[in-house]
PDB file of C-alpha atoms in Angstrom:
ATOM      1  CA  UNK A   1      83.704  27.987  32.428  1.00 52.00           C
ATOM      2  CA  UNK A   2      86.695  28.919  30.273  1.00 60.00           C
ATOM      3  CA  UNK A   3      86.237  32.618  29.563  1.00 64.00           C
ATOM      4  CA  UNK A   4      83.407  35.132  28.938  1.00 64.00           C
ATOM      5  CA  UNK A   5      83.042  33.760  25.419  1.00 62.00           C
ATOM      6  CA  UNK A   6      83.534  29.987  26.043  1.00 65.00           C
ATOM      7  CA  UNK A   7      81.918  27.366  28.286  1.00 68.00           C
ATOM      8  CA  UNK A   8      82.746  23.729  28.046  1.00 67.00           C
ATOM      9  CA  UNK A   9      80.102  21.317  29.377  1.00 73.00           C
ATOM     10  CA  UNK A  10      80.239  17.567  29.776  1.00 69.00           C
ATOM     11  CA  UNK A  11      77.164  15.669  28.444  1.00 70.00           C
ATOM     12  CA  UNK A  12      75.208  13.887  31.082  1.00 69.00           C
ATOM     13  CA  UNK A  13      74.747  10.034  30.835  1.00 68.00           C
ATOM     14  CA  UNK A  14      71.951   8.654  28.724  1.00 67.00           C
ATOM     15  CA  UNK A  15      71.432  11.562  26.387  1.00 67.00           C
ATOM     16  CA  UNK A  16      69.592  10.178  23.491  1.00 64.00           C
ATOM     17  CA  UNK A  17      69.063  11.433  19.979  1.00 63.00           C
ATOM     18  CA  UNK A  18      69.045  15.057  18.940  1.00 68.00           C
ATOM     19  CA  UNK A  19      68.638  17.515  21.896  1.00 71.00           C
ATOM     20  CA  UNK A  20      68.736  21.309  22.234  1.00 71.00           C
ATOM     21  CA  UNK A  21      71.637  22.822  24.162  1.00 73.00           C
ATOM     22  CA  UNK A  22      70.964  25.560  26.737  1.00 74.00           C
ATOM     23  CA  UNK A  23      73.220  27.663  28.971  1.00 76.00           C
ATOM     24  CA  UNK A  24      72.293  29.442  32.284  1.00 69.00           C
ATOM     25  CA  UNK A  25      74.506  31.927  34.169  1.00 68.00           C
ATOM     26  CA  UNK A  26      73.623  33.515  37.430  1.00 62.00           C
ATOM     27  CA  UNK A  27      69.886  34.000  38.119  1.00 62.00           C
ATOM     28  CA  UNK A  28      68.804  34.185  34.499  1.00 60.00           C
ATOM     29  CA  UNK A  29      66.815  31.297  32.891  1.00 65.00           C
ATOM     30  CA  UNK A  30      68.281  28.972  30.331  1.00 71.00           C
ATOM     31  CA  UNK A  31      69.141  30.309  26.850  1.00 70.00           C
ATOM     32  CA  UNK A  32      69.281  27.984  23.938  1.00 68.00           C
ATOM     33  CA  UNK A  33      71.773  28.271  21.038  1.00 69.00           C
ATOM     34  CA  UNK A  34      71.311  27.819  17.299  1.00 62.00           C
ATOM     35  CA  UNK A  35      72.594  24.281  17.246  1.00 63.00           C
ATOM     36  CA  UNK A  36      71.676  20.946  18.583  1.00 61.00           C
ATOM     37  CA  UNK A  37      73.741  18.069  20.124  1.00 68.00           C
ATOM     38  CA  UNK A  38      73.410  14.582  18.515  1.00 58.00           C
ATOM     39  CA  UNK A  39      74.291  11.603  20.663  1.00 59.00           C
ATOM     40  CA  UNK A  40      75.656   8.756  18.611  1.00 53.00           C
ATOM     41  CA  UNK A  41      75.746   5.218  19.773  1.00 48.00           C
ATOM     42  CA  UNK A  42      79.344   4.101  20.403  1.00 48.00           C
ATOM     43  CA  UNK A  43      80.960   7.454  19.990  1.00 46.00           C
ATOM     44  CA  UNK A  44      84.461   7.349  21.456  1.00 51.00           C
ATOM     45  CA  UNK A  45      86.947   9.902  22.864  1.00 63.00           C
ATOM     46  CA  UNK A  46      89.801  10.621  20.531  1.00 75.00           C
ATOM     47  CA  UNK A  47      93.468  11.281  21.176  1.00 84.00           C
ATOM     48  CA  UNK A  48      95.743  13.931  19.482  1.00 87.00           C
ATOM     49  CA  UNK A  49      99.478  13.729  18.962  1.00 90.00           C
ATOM     50  CA  UNK A  50     101.351  15.911  19.340  1.00 91.00           C
ATOM     51  CA  UNK A  51      99.488  18.027  21.798  1.00 89.00           C
ATOM     52  CA  UNK A  52     101.509  21.235  21.187  1.00 88.00           C
ATOM     53  CA  UNK A  53     103.202  23.222  18.391  1.00 88.00           C
ATOM     54  CA  UNK A  54     104.570  26.553  17.433  1.00 87.00           C
ATOM     55  CA  UNK A  55     102.429  29.754  16.719  1.00 89.00           C
ATOM     56  CA  UNK A  56     103.584  29.579  13.123  1.00 90.00           C
ATOM     57  CA  UNK A  57     101.323  26.539  12.674  1.00 91.00           C
ATOM     58  CA  UNK A  58     102.278  23.716  10.181  1.00 91.00           C
ATOM     59  CA  UNK A  59     102.466  21.018  12.782  1.00 92.00           C
ATOM     60  CA  UNK A  60     100.929  17.734  11.594  1.00 93.00           C
ATOM     61  CA  UNK A  61      98.513  16.360  14.277  1.00 92.00           C
ATOM     62  CA  UNK A  62      97.327  12.757  14.102  1.00 90.00           C
ATOM     63  CA  UNK A  63      93.907  12.268  15.595  1.00 87.00           C
ATOM     64  CA  UNK A  64      92.982   8.726  16.470  1.00 84.00           C
ATOM     65  CA  UNK A  65      90.073   6.941  18.161  1.00 76.00           C
ATOM     66  CA  UNK A  66      87.414   8.496  15.992  1.00 69.00           C
ATOM     67  CA  UNK A  67      84.433   6.195  15.774  1.00 57.00           C
ATOM     68  CA  UNK A  68      84.149   4.835  12.223  1.00 45.00           C
ATOM     69  CA  UNK A  69      80.266   5.147  12.372  1.00 49.00           C
ATOM     70  CA  UNK A  70      80.491   8.951  12.823  1.00 49.00           C
ATOM     71  CA  UNK A  71      81.148   9.561   9.122  1.00 50.00           C
ATOM     72  CA  UNK A  72      81.831   7.963   5.886  1.00 51.00           C
ATOM     73  CA  UNK A  73      84.746   8.663   3.487  1.00 50.00           C
ATOM     74  CA  UNK A  74      82.715  10.813   1.200  1.00 40.00           C
ATOM     75  CA  UNK A  75      81.945  13.468   3.928  1.00 57.00           C
ATOM     76  CA  UNK A  76      84.105  16.541   4.444  1.00 65.00           C
ATOM     77  CA  UNK A  77      85.645  16.203   7.894  1.00 73.00           C
ATOM     78  CA  UNK A  78      87.106  19.354   9.588  1.00 79.00           C
ATOM     79  CA  UNK A  79      89.405  20.066  12.481  1.00 84.00           C
ATOM     80  CA  UNK A  80      89.173  23.351  14.435  1.00 86.00           C
ATOM     81  CA  UNK A  81      91.967  24.741  16.547  1.00 90.00           C
ATOM     82  CA  UNK A  82      90.024  27.310  18.457  1.00 87.00           C
ATOM     83  CA  UNK A  83      88.100  29.192  15.780  1.00 85.00           C
ATOM     84  CA  UNK A  84      90.585  28.294  12.967  1.00 87.00           C
ATOM     85  CA  UNK A  85      89.446  25.455  10.829  1.00 84.00           C
ATOM     86  CA  UNK A  86      91.337  23.227   8.581  1.00 85.00           C
ATOM     87  CA  UNK A  87      90.422  20.282   6.339  1.00 73.00           C
ATOM     88  CA  UNK A  88      91.942  16.919   7.296  1.00 81.00           C
ATOM     89  CA  UNK A  89      93.385  13.985   5.540  1.00 82.00           C
ATOM     90  CA  UNK A  90      91.525  10.730   6.151  1.00 80.00           C
ATOM     91  CA  UNK A  91      94.090   8.086   7.211  1.00 83.00           C
ATOM     92  CA  UNK A  92      91.665   5.324   8.149  1.00 79.00           C
ATOM     93  CA  UNK A  93      88.182   4.806   9.495  1.00 73.00           C
ATOM     94  CA  UNK A  94      89.489   5.774  12.945  1.00 75.00           C
ATOM     95  CA  UNK A  95      92.277   8.338  12.183  1.00 81.00           C
ATOM     96  CA  UNK A  96      92.801  11.714  10.518  1.00 83.00           C
ATOM     97  CA  UNK A  97      95.682  13.963   9.914  1.00 88.00           C
ATOM     98  CA  UNK A  98      95.216  17.809  10.552  1.00 90.00           C
ATOM     99  CA  UNK A  99      97.618  20.617   9.717  1.00 92.00           C
ATOM    100  CA  UNK A 100      97.644  23.071  12.566  1.00 93.00           C
ATOM    101  CA  UNK A 101      96.796  26.556  11.418  1.00 93.00           C
ATOM    102  CA  UNK A 102      98.902  29.563  12.578  1.00 92.00           C
ATOM    103  CA  UNK A 103      97.804  31.531  15.668  1.00 91.00           C
ATOM    104  CA  UNK A 104      98.468  35.026  16.897  1.00 87.00           C
ATOM    105  CA  UNK A 105      98.383  34.098  20.598  1.00 86.00           C
ATOM    106  CA  UNK A 106     100.097  31.401  22.543  1.00 83.00           C
ATOM    107  CA  UNK A 107      98.206  29.202  25.036  1.00 86.00           C
ATOM    108  CA  UNK A 108      95.661  26.426  24.995  1.00 89.00           C
ATOM    109  CA  UNK A 109      92.920  26.202  22.386  1.00 90.00           C
ATOM    110  CA  UNK A 110      90.270  23.469  21.916  1.00 87.00           C
ATOM    111  CA  UNK A 111      90.758  21.130  19.103  1.00 88.00           C
ATOM    112  CA  UNK A 112      87.293  20.027  17.715  1.00 82.00           C
ATOM    113  CA  UNK A 113      86.609  17.477  15.032  1.00 79.00           C
ATOM    114  CA  UNK A 114      83.396  17.854  13.102  1.00 75.00           C
ATOM    115  CA  UNK A 115      81.888  15.504  10.449  1.00 69.00           C
ATOM    116  CA  UNK A 116      81.501  18.514   8.133  1.00 68.00           C
ATOM    117  CA  UNK A 117      83.050  22.015   7.899  1.00 67.00           C
ATOM    118  CA  UNK A 118      79.580  23.565   8.316  1.00 63.00           C
ATOM    119  CA  UNK A 119      78.288  24.645  11.740  1.00 59.00           C
ATOM    120  CA  UNK A 120      75.746  21.915  11.481  1.00 60.00           C
ATOM    121  CA  UNK A 121      78.338  19.205  11.489  1.00 63.00           C
ATOM    122  CA  UNK A 122      78.295  16.564  14.226  1.00 64.00           C
ATOM    123  CA  UNK A 123      80.936  17.186  16.886  1.00 68.00           C
ATOM    124  CA  UNK A 124      83.111  14.073  17.245  1.00 68.00           C
ATOM    125  CA  UNK A 125      84.938  15.417  20.259  1.00 71.00           C
ATOM    126  CA  UNK A 126      87.323  17.975  21.694  1.00 78.00           C
ATOM    127  CA  UNK A 127      90.864  17.965  23.145  1.00 84.00           C
ATOM    128  CA  UNK A 128      93.277  20.753  24.225  1.00 89.00           C
ATOM    129  CA  UNK A 129      96.180  21.892  22.037  1.00 90.00           C
ATOM    130  CA  UNK A 130      98.937  24.227  23.223  1.00 88.00           C
ATOM    131  CA  UNK A 131     100.282  26.895  20.926  1.00 88.00           C
ATOM    132  CA  UNK A 132     103.888  27.536  22.023  1.00 84.00           C
ATOM    133  CA  UNK A 133     105.514  30.919  21.767  1.00 79.00           C
ATOM    134  CA  UNK A 134     108.572  31.258  19.616  1.00 77.00           C
ATOM    135  CA  UNK A 135     111.695  30.734  21.687  1.00 76.00           C
ATOM    136  CA  UNK A 136     114.459  33.323  21.322  1.00 78.00           C
ATOM    137  CA  UNK A 137     117.814  33.059  23.072  1.00 81.00           C
ATOM    138  CA  UNK A 138     119.206  36.548  23.671  1.00 85.00           C
ATOM    139  CA  UNK A 139     122.413  35.740  25.573  1.00 86.00           C
ATOM    140  CA  UNK A 140     124.234  33.060  27.596  1.00 84.00           C
ATOM    141  CA  UNK A 141     126.482  33.478  30.624  1.00 81.00           C
ATOM    142  CA  UNK A 142     129.168  32.346  31.185  1.00 78.00           C
ATOM    143  CA  UNK A 143     130.459  31.468  27.774  1.00 80.00           C
ATOM    144  CA  UNK A 144     133.196  29.238  29.108  1.00 81.00           C
ATOM    145  CA  UNK A 145     133.326  26.301  31.606  1.00 80.00           C
ATOM    146  CA  UNK A 146     134.904  22.987  32.435  1.00 79.00           C
ATOM    147  CA  UNK A 147     134.787  20.169  29.847  1.00 77.00           C
ATOM    148  CA  UNK A 148     134.086  17.812  32.840  1.00 77.00           C
ATOM    149  CA  UNK A 149     130.550  19.200  33.024  1.00 76.00           C
ATOM    150  CA  UNK A 150     128.527  20.474  35.825  1.00 75.00           C
ATOM    151  CA  UNK A 151     128.992  24.152  34.821  1.00 80.00           C
ATOM    152  CA  UNK A 152     125.811  26.223  35.352  1.00 83.00           C
ATOM    153  CA  UNK A 153     124.940  28.277  32.238  1.00 84.00           C
ATOM    154  CA  UNK A 154     122.289  31.073  32.440  1.00 84.00           C
ATOM    155  CA  UNK A 155     120.350  31.430  29.277  1.00 84.00           C
ATOM    156  CA  UNK A 156     118.427  34.776  28.775  1.00 83.00           C
ATOM    157  CA  UNK A 157     115.625  34.969  26.298  1.00 80.00           C
ATOM    158  CA  UNK A 158     111.851  34.766  25.765  1.00 76.00           C
ATOM    159  CA  UNK A 159     109.363  31.981  25.288  1.00 72.00           C
ATOM    160  CA  UNK A 160     110.698  29.521  27.820  1.00 73.00           C
ATOM    161  CA  UNK A 161     107.845  27.383  29.339  1.00 67.00           C
ATOM    162  CA  UNK A 162     108.602  25.986  32.711  1.00 66.00           C
ATOM    163  CA  UNK A 163     109.052  22.227  32.811  1.00 65.00           C
ATOM    164  CA  UNK A 164     109.066  22.046  28.923  1.00 63.00           C
ATOM    165  CA  UNK A 165     112.467  23.975  28.766  1.00 70.00           C
ATOM    166  CA  UNK A 166     115.418  21.787  27.938  1.00 75.00           C
ATOM    167  CA  UNK A 167     119.105  22.566  27.215  1.00 78.00           C
ATOM    168  CA  UNK A 168     121.318  21.130  24.532  1.00 79.00           C
ATOM    169  CA  UNK A 169     125.094  21.874  24.095  1.00 80.00           C
ATOM    170  CA  UNK A 170     126.270  20.678  20.741  1.00 80.00           C
ATOM    171  CA  UNK A 171     124.561  17.324  20.271  1.00 77.00           C
ATOM    172  CA  UNK A 172     124.397  16.606  24.000  1.00 74.00           C
ATOM    173  CA  UNK A 173     121.359  17.123  26.126  1.00 73.00           C
ATOM    174  CA  UNK A 174     121.905  18.371  29.677  1.00 70.00           C
TER     175      UNK A 174
END
């Protein structure tokens, strides 16, 4: 369960061929969706790099580990970042390059790779991608300190994300 509009399920072992996908919540019976799942011999998990980027989009994401038997070079392959689709550039039989579309909300979305841009495309796999909020520095305090280092500077702003936050003074990282 991700939200009231999204559930992510792991496929069981030994799924074979084309099968219907159904969901059950609570006491109600299973409800089937409009699409099917197609298991493919030798399908592999893929990796994406980088795994985060700005809300403005434009980040180039390399996706590797795509099984070469999932598609041929004449098919139209698509990446989806959440519900926003983008065409990809085929780099090799096991790698593609996607341009991340812009988003209005920061947070994690699911990156899906399909063998076609239509809903009937075969899902190659999914991975998380983190849209980062724009960082804005409003003020720093104090504005002076020892050149020997070890001065604590408070930086006030928005968009700082926990352990991802780093400081740089001039060309030196702290």
